[in-house]
mmCIF file of N, CA and C in Angstrom:
data_model
loop_
_atom_site.group_PDB
_atom_site.id
_atom_site.type_symbol
_atom_site.label_atom_id
_atom_site.label_comp_id
_atom_site.label_asym_id
_atom_site.label_seq_id
_atom_site.Cartn_x
_atom_site.Cartn_y
_atom_site.Cartn_z
ATOM 1 N N UNK A 172 -78.321 82.251 -217.413
ATOM 2 C CA UNK A 172 -78.530 83.649 -217.683
ATOM 3 C C UNK A 172 -77.383 84.479 -217.163
ATOM 4 N N UNK A 173 -76.681 85.266 -217.991
ATOM 5 C CA UNK A 173 -75.604 86.068 -217.517
ATOM 6 C C UNK A 173 -76.090 87.196 -216.591
ATOM 7 N N UNK A 174 -75.163 87.624 -215.718
ATOM 8 C CA UNK A 174 -75.508 88.658 -214.698
ATOM 9 C C UNK A 174 -75.933 89.956 -215.366
ATOM 10 N N UNK A 175 -75.105 90.481 -216.342
ATOM 11 C CA UNK A 175 -75.416 91.733 -216.893
ATOM 12 C C UNK A 175 -76.212 91.625 -218.201
ATOM 13 N N UNK A 176 -76.181 90.450 -218.798
ATOM 14 C CA UNK A 176 -76.925 90.247 -220.028
ATOM 15 C C UNK A 176 -76.421 90.996 -221.251
ATOM 16 N N UNK A 177 -76.872 90.662 -222.417
ATOM 17 C CA UNK A 177 -76.468 91.261 -223.643
ATOM 18 C C UNK A 177 -77.574 92.253 -224.001
ATOM 19 N N UNK A 178 -77.417 93.516 -223.547
ATOM 20 C CA UNK A 178 -78.541 94.501 -223.727
ATOM 21 C C UNK A 178 -78.501 95.015 -225.203
ATOM 22 N N UNK A 179 -77.430 94.916 -225.869
ATOM 23 C CA UNK A 179 -77.363 95.394 -227.239
ATOM 24 C C UNK A 179 -77.285 94.274 -228.197
ATOM 25 N N UNK A 180 -78.344 94.006 -228.936
ATOM 26 C CA UNK A 180 -78.358 93.007 -229.936
ATOM 27 C C UNK A 180 -79.100 93.575 -231.164
ATOM 28 N N UNK A 181 -78.351 94.147 -232.103
ATOM 29 C CA UNK A 181 -79.034 94.740 -233.232
ATOM 30 C C UNK A 181 -79.727 93.735 -234.116
ATOM 31 N N UNK A 182 -80.748 94.185 -234.745
ATOM 32 C CA UNK A 182 -81.528 93.263 -235.606
ATOM 33 C C UNK A 182 -80.837 93.283 -236.997
ATOM 34 N N UNK A 183 -80.947 92.214 -237.732
ATOM 35 C CA UNK A 183 -80.493 92.125 -239.037
ATOM 36 C C UNK A 183 -81.216 93.107 -239.969
ATOM 37 N N UNK A 184 -80.493 93.756 -240.864
ATOM 38 C CA UNK A 184 -81.116 94.630 -241.829
ATOM 39 C C UNK A 184 -81.684 93.805 -242.930
ATOM 40 N N UNK A 185 -82.870 94.193 -243.425
ATOM 41 C CA UNK A 185 -83.402 93.387 -244.570
ATOM 42 C C UNK A 185 -82.603 93.666 -245.814
ATOM 43 N N UNK A 186 -82.542 92.698 -246.713
ATOM 44 C CA UNK A 186 -81.808 92.927 -247.981
ATOM 45 C C UNK A 186 -82.482 93.969 -248.897
ATOM 46 N N UNK A 187 -81.699 94.649 -249.656
ATOM 47 C CA UNK A 187 -82.167 95.672 -250.572
ATOM 48 C C UNK A 187 -83.045 95.043 -251.656
ATOM 49 N N UNK A 188 -84.068 95.728 -251.984
ATOM 50 C CA UNK A 188 -84.936 95.242 -253.105
ATOM 51 C C UNK A 188 -84.316 95.664 -254.441
ATOM 52 N N UNK A 189 -83.807 96.872 -254.536
ATOM 53 C CA UNK A 189 -83.297 97.389 -255.758
ATOM 54 C C UNK A 189 -81.800 97.779 -255.566
ATOM 55 N N UNK A 190 -80.988 97.311 -256.455
ATOM 56 C CA UNK A 190 -79.567 97.607 -256.362
ATOM 57 C C UNK A 190 -79.281 99.059 -256.638
ATOM 58 N N UNK A 191 -79.932 99.588 -257.603
ATOM 59 C CA UNK A 191 -79.783 100.997 -257.987
ATOM 60 C C UNK A 191 -81.036 101.445 -258.759
ATOM 61 N N UNK A 192 -81.437 102.625 -258.457
ATOM 62 C CA UNK A 192 -82.563 103.175 -259.163
ATOM 63 C C UNK A 192 -82.157 103.863 -260.479
ATOM 64 N N UNK A 193 -80.876 104.052 -260.663
ATOM 65 C CA UNK A 193 -80.392 104.717 -261.815
ATOM 66 C C UNK A 193 -80.222 103.748 -262.964
ATOM 67 N N UNK A 194 -80.486 104.170 -264.156
ATOM 68 C CA UNK A 194 -80.272 103.272 -265.308
ATOM 69 C C UNK A 194 -78.976 103.571 -266.081
ATOM 70 N N UNK A 195 -78.119 104.414 -265.471
ATOM 71 C CA UNK A 195 -76.868 104.771 -266.122
ATOM 72 C C UNK A 195 -75.930 103.549 -266.240
ATOM 73 N N UNK A 196 -76.061 102.638 -265.373
ATOM 74 C CA UNK A 196 -75.163 101.455 -265.470
ATOM 75 C C UNK A 196 -75.539 100.576 -266.634
ATOM 76 N N UNK A 197 -76.723 100.749 -267.245
ATOM 77 C CA UNK A 197 -77.126 100.015 -268.398
ATOM 78 C C UNK A 197 -76.562 100.584 -269.715
ATOM 79 N N UNK A 198 -76.096 101.851 -269.648
ATOM 80 C CA UNK A 198 -75.603 102.545 -270.885
ATOM 81 C C UNK A 198 -74.247 102.074 -271.224
ATOM 82 N N UNK A 199 -73.894 102.163 -272.490
ATOM 83 C CA UNK A 199 -72.547 101.800 -272.942
ATOM 84 C C UNK A 199 -71.519 102.891 -272.517
ATOM 85 N N UNK A 200 -70.219 102.612 -272.663
ATOM 86 C CA UNK A 200 -69.132 103.486 -272.079
ATOM 87 C C UNK A 200 -69.137 104.852 -272.685
ATOM 88 N N UNK A 201 -69.314 104.986 -274.000
ATOM 89 C CA UNK A 201 -69.304 106.325 -274.584
ATOM 90 C C UNK A 201 -70.471 107.208 -274.163
ATOM 91 N N UNK A 202 -71.603 106.615 -274.016
ATOM 92 C CA UNK A 202 -72.790 107.317 -273.590
ATOM 93 C C UNK A 202 -72.562 107.778 -272.113
ATOM 94 N N UNK A 203 -72.044 106.882 -271.271
ATOM 95 C CA UNK A 203 -71.791 107.227 -269.881
ATOM 96 C C UNK A 203 -70.803 108.405 -269.823
ATOM 97 N N UNK A 204 -69.771 108.363 -270.633
ATOM 98 C CA UNK A 204 -68.708 109.412 -270.573
ATOM 99 C C UNK A 204 -69.401 110.770 -270.961
ATOM 100 N N UNK A 205 -70.274 110.716 -271.955
ATOM 101 C CA UNK A 205 -70.976 111.982 -272.333
ATOM 102 C C UNK A 205 -71.897 112.435 -271.250
ATOM 103 N N UNK A 206 -72.662 111.539 -270.678
ATOM 104 C CA UNK A 206 -73.655 111.892 -269.639
ATOM 105 C C UNK A 206 -72.955 112.376 -268.350
ATOM 106 N N UNK A 207 -71.912 111.594 -267.954
ATOM 107 C CA UNK A 207 -71.316 111.887 -266.645
ATOM 108 C C UNK A 207 -70.095 112.832 -266.731
ATOM 109 N N UNK A 208 -69.651 113.155 -267.914
ATOM 110 C CA UNK A 208 -68.565 114.061 -268.082
ATOM 111 C C UNK A 208 -67.232 113.436 -267.649
ATOM 112 N N UNK A 209 -66.954 112.196 -268.032
ATOM 113 C CA UNK A 209 -65.729 111.537 -267.616
ATOM 114 C C UNK A 209 -64.546 111.794 -268.520
ATOM 115 N N UNK A 210 -64.678 112.612 -269.579
ATOM 116 C CA UNK A 210 -63.608 112.914 -270.424
ATOM 117 C C UNK A 210 -62.880 114.121 -269.891
ATOM 118 N N UNK A 211 -61.723 113.892 -269.170
ATOM 119 C CA UNK A 211 -61.059 115.034 -268.474
ATOM 120 C C UNK A 211 -60.040 115.648 -269.410
ATOM 121 N N UNK A 212 -59.412 114.921 -270.279
ATOM 122 C CA UNK A 212 -58.306 115.463 -271.061
ATOM 123 C C UNK A 212 -57.052 115.379 -270.257
ATOM 124 N N UNK A 213 -55.984 115.998 -270.764
ATOM 125 C CA UNK A 213 -54.714 115.957 -270.040
ATOM 126 C C UNK A 213 -54.640 116.982 -268.999
ATOM 127 N N UNK A 214 -54.055 116.670 -267.834
ATOM 128 C CA UNK A 214 -53.904 117.710 -266.793
ATOM 129 C C UNK A 214 -52.915 118.809 -267.215
ATOM 130 N N UNK A 215 -53.278 120.057 -266.978
ATOM 131 C CA UNK A 215 -52.412 121.155 -267.279
ATOM 132 C C UNK A 215 -52.235 122.063 -266.053
ATOM 133 N N UNK A 216 -51.163 122.849 -266.028
ATOM 134 C CA UNK A 216 -51.031 123.830 -264.924
ATOM 135 C C UNK A 216 -50.135 124.967 -265.433
ATOM 136 N N UNK A 217 -50.205 126.058 -264.753
ATOM 137 C CA UNK A 217 -49.438 127.234 -265.105
ATOM 138 C C UNK A 217 -48.544 127.655 -263.926
ATOM 139 N N UNK A 218 -47.217 127.606 -264.132
ATOM 140 C CA UNK A 218 -46.262 127.965 -263.081
ATOM 141 C C UNK A 218 -45.336 129.068 -263.606
ATOM 142 N N UNK A 219 -45.376 130.140 -262.861
ATOM 143 C CA UNK A 219 -44.474 131.287 -263.214
ATOM 144 C C UNK A 219 -44.618 131.674 -264.687
ATOM 145 N N UNK A 220 -45.840 131.705 -265.188
ATOM 146 C CA UNK A 220 -46.079 132.107 -266.574
ATOM 147 C C UNK A 220 -45.774 131.058 -267.616
ATOM 148 N N UNK A 221 -45.358 129.901 -267.120
ATOM 149 C CA UNK A 221 -45.032 128.755 -268.063
ATOM 150 C C UNK A 221 -46.218 127.769 -267.986
ATOM 151 N N UNK A 222 -46.780 127.392 -269.136
ATOM 152 C CA UNK A 222 -47.835 126.497 -269.173
ATOM 153 C C UNK A 222 -47.291 125.071 -269.403
ATOM 154 N N UNK A 223 -47.711 124.140 -268.539
ATOM 155 C CA UNK A 223 -47.188 122.802 -268.601
ATOM 156 C C UNK A 223 -48.399 121.783 -268.718
ATOM 157 N N UNK A 224 -48.168 120.653 -269.447
ATOM 158 C CA UNK A 224 -49.196 119.602 -269.515
ATOM 159 C C UNK A 224 -48.516 118.301 -269.153
ATOM 160 N N UNK A 225 -49.272 117.351 -268.733
ATOM 161 C CA UNK A 225 -48.808 116.042 -268.257
ATOM 162 C C UNK A 225 -48.968 115.044 -269.329
ATOM 163 N N UNK A 226 -47.851 114.552 -269.912
ATOM 164 C CA UNK A 226 -47.934 113.554 -270.972
ATOM 165 C C UNK A 226 -46.894 112.434 -270.693
ATOM 166 N N UNK A 227 -47.430 111.198 -270.847
ATOM 167 C CA UNK A 227 -46.508 109.994 -270.663
ATOM 168 C C UNK A 227 -45.714 110.055 -269.377
ATOM 169 N N UNK A 228 -46.323 110.484 -268.303
ATOM 170 C CA UNK A 228 -45.643 110.422 -266.992
ATOM 171 C C UNK A 228 -44.733 111.580 -266.726
ATOM 172 N N UNK A 229 -44.684 112.635 -267.597
ATOM 173 C CA UNK A 229 -43.728 113.775 -267.394
ATOM 174 C C UNK A 229 -44.535 115.020 -267.742
ATOM 175 N N UNK A 230 -44.085 116.103 -267.029
ATOM 176 C CA UNK A 230 -44.662 117.409 -267.330
ATOM 177 C C UNK A 230 -43.883 118.057 -268.512
ATOM 178 N N UNK A 231 -44.641 118.434 -269.530
ATOM 179 C CA UNK A 231 -44.012 118.928 -270.765
ATOM 180 C C UNK A 231 -44.551 120.376 -270.995
ATOM 181 N N UNK A 232 -43.675 121.271 -271.517
ATOM 182 C CA UNK A 232 -44.098 122.601 -271.783
ATOM 183 C C UNK A 232 -45.043 122.593 -272.980
ATOM 184 N N UNK A 233 -46.083 123.411 -272.876
ATOM 185 C CA UNK A 233 -47.039 123.559 -273.954
ATOM 186 C C UNK A 233 -46.557 124.518 -274.991
ATOM 187 N N UNK A 234 -45.682 125.412 -274.641
ATOM 188 C CA UNK A 234 -45.237 126.509 -275.516
ATOM 189 C C UNK A 234 -44.352 125.978 -276.601
ATOM 190 N N UNK A 235 -43.664 124.878 -276.336
ATOM 191 C CA UNK A 235 -42.821 124.233 -277.373
ATOM 192 C C UNK A 235 -41.373 124.807 -277.398
ATOM 193 N N UNK A 236 -41.063 125.737 -276.496
ATOM 194 C CA UNK A 236 -39.705 126.229 -276.462
ATOM 195 C C UNK A 236 -38.873 125.377 -275.571
ATOM 196 N N UNK A 237 -38.556 124.175 -275.975
ATOM 197 C CA UNK A 237 -37.798 123.225 -275.150
ATOM 198 C C UNK A 237 -36.371 123.678 -274.936
ATOM 199 N N UNK A 238 -35.785 124.398 -275.925
ATOM 200 C CA UNK A 238 -34.422 124.802 -275.784
ATOM 201 C C UNK A 238 -34.159 125.735 -274.657
ATOM 202 N N UNK A 239 -35.053 126.719 -274.544
ATOM 203 C CA UNK A 239 -34.992 127.685 -273.401
ATOM 204 C C UNK A 239 -35.261 126.926 -272.083
ATOM 205 N N UNK A 240 -36.186 126.026 -272.081
ATOM 206 C CA UNK A 240 -36.537 125.270 -270.850
ATOM 207 C C UNK A 240 -35.348 124.436 -270.438
ATOM 208 N N UNK A 241 -34.679 123.840 -271.417
ATOM 209 C CA UNK A 241 -33.529 122.974 -271.052
ATOM 210 C C UNK A 241 -32.374 123.794 -270.434
ATOM 211 N N UNK A 242 -32.197 125.001 -271.066
ATOM 212 C CA UNK A 242 -31.098 125.849 -270.497
ATOM 213 C C UNK A 242 -31.429 126.301 -269.137
ATOM 214 N N UNK A 243 -32.643 126.680 -268.954
ATOM 215 C CA UNK A 243 -33.046 127.117 -267.575
ATOM 216 C C UNK A 243 -33.014 125.956 -266.631
ATOM 217 N N UNK A 244 -33.431 124.779 -267.057
ATOM 218 C CA UNK A 244 -33.416 123.556 -266.232
ATOM 219 C C UNK A 244 -31.943 123.230 -265.869
ATOM 220 N N UNK A 245 -30.985 123.300 -266.779
ATOM 221 C CA UNK A 245 -29.568 123.040 -266.455
ATOM 222 C C UNK A 245 -29.016 124.027 -265.480
ATOM 223 N N UNK A 246 -29.425 125.346 -265.711
ATOM 224 C CA UNK A 246 -28.961 126.367 -264.772
ATOM 225 C C UNK A 246 -29.471 126.138 -263.373
ATOM 226 N N UNK A 247 -30.750 125.781 -263.277
ATOM 227 C CA UNK A 247 -31.362 125.486 -262.006
ATOM 228 C C UNK A 247 -30.731 124.275 -261.325
ATOM 229 N N UNK A 248 -30.392 123.265 -262.093
ATOM 230 C CA UNK A 248 -29.796 122.067 -261.547
ATOM 231 C C UNK A 248 -28.405 122.439 -261.033
ATOM 232 N N UNK A 249 -27.596 123.195 -261.779
ATOM 233 C CA UNK A 249 -26.292 123.624 -261.304
ATOM 234 C C UNK A 249 -26.339 124.436 -260.010
ATOM 235 N N UNK A 250 -27.325 125.322 -260.019
ATOM 236 C CA UNK A 250 -27.515 126.143 -258.792
ATOM 237 C C UNK A 250 -27.946 125.308 -257.617
ATOM 238 N N UNK A 251 -28.843 124.352 -257.864
ATOM 239 C CA UNK A 251 -29.270 123.426 -256.812
ATOM 240 C C UNK A 251 -28.136 122.635 -256.302
ATOM 241 N N UNK A 252 -27.272 122.076 -257.193
ATOM 242 C CA UNK A 252 -26.088 121.339 -256.733
ATOM 243 C C UNK A 252 -25.162 122.205 -255.907
ATOM 244 N N UNK A 253 -24.921 123.410 -256.350
ATOM 245 C CA UNK A 253 -24.068 124.384 -255.524
ATOM 246 C C UNK A 253 -24.640 124.548 -254.165
ATOM 247 N N UNK A 254 -25.951 124.821 -254.077
ATOM 248 C CA UNK A 254 -26.555 125.028 -252.831
ATOM 249 C C UNK A 254 -26.541 123.863 -251.910
ATOM 250 N N UNK A 255 -26.727 122.631 -252.492
ATOM 251 C CA UNK A 255 -26.572 121.415 -251.661
ATOM 252 C C UNK A 255 -25.181 121.244 -251.111
ATOM 253 N N UNK A 256 -24.166 121.577 -251.934
ATOM 254 C CA UNK A 256 -22.777 121.413 -251.465
ATOM 255 C C UNK A 256 -22.468 122.447 -250.404
ATOM 256 N N UNK A 257 -22.969 123.684 -250.585
ATOM 257 C CA UNK A 257 -22.802 124.690 -249.562
ATOM 258 C C UNK A 257 -23.504 124.279 -248.262
ATOM 259 N N UNK A 258 -24.699 123.716 -248.427
ATOM 260 C CA UNK A 258 -25.479 123.297 -247.194
ATOM 261 C C UNK A 258 -24.724 122.200 -246.499
ATOM 262 N N UNK A 259 -24.158 121.232 -247.225
ATOM 263 C CA UNK A 259 -23.415 120.147 -246.551
ATOM 264 C C UNK A 259 -22.220 120.702 -245.904
ATOM 265 N N UNK A 260 -21.445 121.678 -246.459
ATOM 266 C CA UNK A 260 -20.333 122.262 -245.842
ATOM 267 C C UNK A 260 -20.680 122.992 -244.566
ATOM 268 N N UNK A 261 -21.767 123.783 -244.611
ATOM 269 C CA UNK A 261 -22.250 124.432 -243.436
ATOM 270 C C UNK A 261 -22.728 123.494 -242.305
ATOM 271 N N UNK A 262 -23.314 122.392 -242.678
ATOM 272 C CA UNK A 262 -23.664 121.430 -241.652
ATOM 273 C C UNK A 262 -22.465 120.786 -240.982
ATOM 274 N N UNK A 263 -21.432 120.508 -241.826
ATOM 275 C CA UNK A 263 -20.181 120.014 -241.225
ATOM 276 C C UNK A 263 -19.549 121.065 -240.342
ATOM 277 N N UNK A 264 -19.517 122.312 -240.680
ATOM 278 C CA UNK A 264 -18.987 123.329 -239.849
ATOM 279 C C UNK A 264 -19.759 123.451 -238.517
ATOM 280 N N UNK A 265 -21.008 123.358 -238.552
ATOM 281 C CA UNK A 265 -21.839 123.416 -237.391
ATOM 282 C C UNK A 265 -21.532 122.226 -236.446
ATOM 283 N N UNK A 266 -21.408 121.024 -237.037
ATOM 284 C CA UNK A 266 -21.073 119.852 -236.270
ATOM 285 C C UNK A 266 -19.690 120.015 -235.558
ATOM 286 N N UNK A 267 -18.706 120.581 -236.306
ATOM 287 C CA UNK A 267 -17.386 120.766 -235.727
ATOM 288 C C UNK A 267 -17.497 121.789 -234.597
ATOM 289 N N UNK A 268 -18.177 122.892 -234.829
ATOM 290 C CA UNK A 268 -18.344 123.896 -233.824
ATOM 291 C C UNK A 268 -19.044 123.356 -232.528
ATOM 292 N N UNK A 269 -20.045 122.474 -232.741
ATOM 293 C CA UNK A 269 -20.721 121.889 -231.598
ATOM 294 C C UNK A 269 -19.807 120.967 -230.801
ATOM 295 N N UNK A 270 -18.977 120.211 -231.518
ATOM 296 C CA UNK A 270 -18.004 119.351 -230.893
ATOM 297 C C UNK A 270 -16.987 120.172 -230.090
ATOM 298 N N UNK A 271 -16.509 121.268 -230.687
ATOM 299 C CA UNK A 271 -15.562 122.103 -229.991
ATOM 300 C C UNK A 271 -16.213 122.709 -228.775
ATOM 301 N N UNK A 272 -17.431 123.172 -228.882
ATOM 302 C CA UNK A 272 -18.155 123.798 -227.770
ATOM 303 C C UNK A 272 -18.324 122.728 -226.594
ATOM 304 N N UNK A 273 -18.704 121.536 -226.979
ATOM 305 C CA UNK A 273 -18.911 120.496 -225.916
ATOM 306 C C UNK A 273 -17.553 120.142 -225.248
ATOM 307 N N UNK A 274 -16.504 120.097 -226.014
ATOM 308 C CA UNK A 274 -15.191 119.802 -225.455
ATOM 309 C C UNK A 274 -14.744 120.916 -224.504
ATOM 310 N N UNK A 275 -14.928 122.148 -224.961
ATOM 311 C CA UNK A 275 -14.553 123.318 -224.105
ATOM 312 C C UNK A 275 -15.415 123.371 -222.836
ATOM 313 N N UNK A 276 -16.724 123.057 -222.938
ATOM 314 C CA UNK A 276 -17.545 123.088 -221.782
ATOM 315 C C UNK A 276 -17.134 121.958 -220.827
ATOM 316 N N UNK A 277 -16.799 120.787 -221.323
ATOM 317 C CA UNK A 277 -16.373 119.662 -220.428
ATOM 318 C C UNK A 277 -15.059 120.084 -219.719
ATOM 319 N N UNK A 278 -14.172 120.644 -220.465
ATOM 320 C CA UNK A 278 -12.913 121.130 -219.853
ATOM 321 C C UNK A 278 -13.096 122.137 -218.803
ATOM 322 N N UNK A 279 -14.035 123.081 -219.054
ATOM 323 C CA UNK A 279 -14.359 124.079 -218.117
ATOM 324 C C UNK A 279 -14.939 123.537 -216.816
ATOM 325 N N UNK A 280 -15.879 122.579 -216.979
ATOM 326 C CA UNK A 280 -16.458 121.904 -215.810
ATOM 327 C C UNK A 280 -15.363 121.169 -214.969
ATOM 328 N N UNK A 281 -14.424 120.536 -215.611
ATOM 329 C CA UNK A 281 -13.338 119.866 -214.943
ATOM 330 C C UNK A 281 -12.504 120.813 -214.170
ATOM 331 N N UNK A 282 -12.190 121.960 -214.802
ATOM 332 C CA UNK A 282 -11.370 122.926 -214.159
ATOM 333 C C UNK A 282 -12.090 123.502 -212.921
ATOM 334 N N UNK A 283 -13.358 123.786 -213.080
ATOM 335 C CA UNK A 283 -14.153 124.311 -211.955
ATOM 336 C C UNK A 283 -14.168 123.275 -210.794
ATOM 337 N N UNK A 284 -14.321 122.060 -211.133
ATOM 338 C CA UNK A 284 -14.330 120.993 -210.151
ATOM 339 C C UNK A 284 -12.962 120.934 -209.425
ATOM 340 N N UNK A 285 -11.867 120.980 -210.205
ATOM 341 C CA UNK A 285 -10.556 120.972 -209.573
ATOM 342 C C UNK A 285 -10.295 122.172 -208.722
ATOM 343 N N UNK A 286 -10.758 123.314 -209.157
ATOM 344 C CA UNK A 286 -10.622 124.567 -208.367
ATOM 345 C C UNK A 286 -11.395 124.454 -207.078
ATOM 346 N N UNK A 287 -12.577 123.930 -207.099
ATOM 347 C CA UNK A 287 -13.386 123.694 -205.849
ATOM 348 C C UNK A 287 -12.626 122.746 -204.884
ATOM 349 N N UNK A 288 -12.036 121.668 -205.517
ATOM 350 C CA UNK A 288 -11.344 120.704 -204.664
ATOM 351 C C UNK A 288 -10.079 121.370 -204.028
ATOM 352 N N UNK A 289 -9.412 122.220 -204.773
ATOM 353 C CA UNK A 289 -8.257 122.882 -204.243
ATOM 354 C C UNK A 289 -8.596 123.879 -203.155
ATOM 355 N N UNK A 290 -9.745 124.567 -203.339
ATOM 356 C CA UNK A 290 -10.256 125.527 -202.309
ATOM 357 C C UNK A 290 -10.552 124.764 -201.080
ATOM 358 N N UNK A 291 -11.260 123.659 -201.188
ATOM 359 C CA UNK A 291 -11.603 122.797 -200.007
ATOM 360 C C UNK A 291 -10.346 122.301 -199.347
ATOM 361 N N UNK A 292 -9.402 121.893 -200.106
ATOM 362 C CA UNK A 292 -8.145 121.339 -199.590
ATOM 363 C C UNK A 292 -7.368 122.415 -198.820
ATOM 364 N N UNK A 293 -7.321 123.634 -199.382
ATOM 365 C CA UNK A 293 -6.629 124.702 -198.746
ATOM 366 C C UNK A 293 -7.383 125.134 -197.476
ATOM 367 N N UNK A 294 -8.658 125.052 -197.424
ATOM 368 C CA UNK A 294 -9.438 125.413 -196.219
ATOM 369 C C UNK A 294 -9.156 124.429 -195.062
ATOM 370 N N UNK A 295 -9.016 123.143 -195.416
ATOM 371 C CA UNK A 295 -8.727 122.177 -194.404
ATOM 372 C C UNK A 295 -7.347 122.336 -193.787
ATOM 373 N N UNK A 296 -6.452 122.787 -194.597
ATOM 374 C CA UNK A 296 -5.060 123.041 -194.077
ATOM 375 C C UNK A 296 -5.018 124.179 -193.116
ATOM 376 N N UNK A 297 -5.842 125.183 -193.235
ATOM 377 C CA UNK A 297 -5.825 126.371 -192.397
ATOM 378 C C UNK A 297 -6.373 126.066 -191.062
#
């Protein structure tokens, strides 16, 4: 007999008598869709006054003015590309400035250290 014993020993749960009380699983697919409302249709959304629907893995305009959408899309892509290039340039400039700052700081610390050594050296001579 163990010292502390096994104080927790749950009993087995009895098996279920009925798998489901609902008879919906006995209905055919079309009846289930009508009963349960499983016919969703295509997903749609409205962004900035533009109505879009999801077809074949892509969002497509419902208004049908694809030409205007394509021009706007090309303009936005060009603007996005310009902004990405500008962002990369600014990141490069920040990196260069941080390198320059760290170099100047290191030189400043070295000069301060040399100045302190010279001060101590001159005090010893006096």
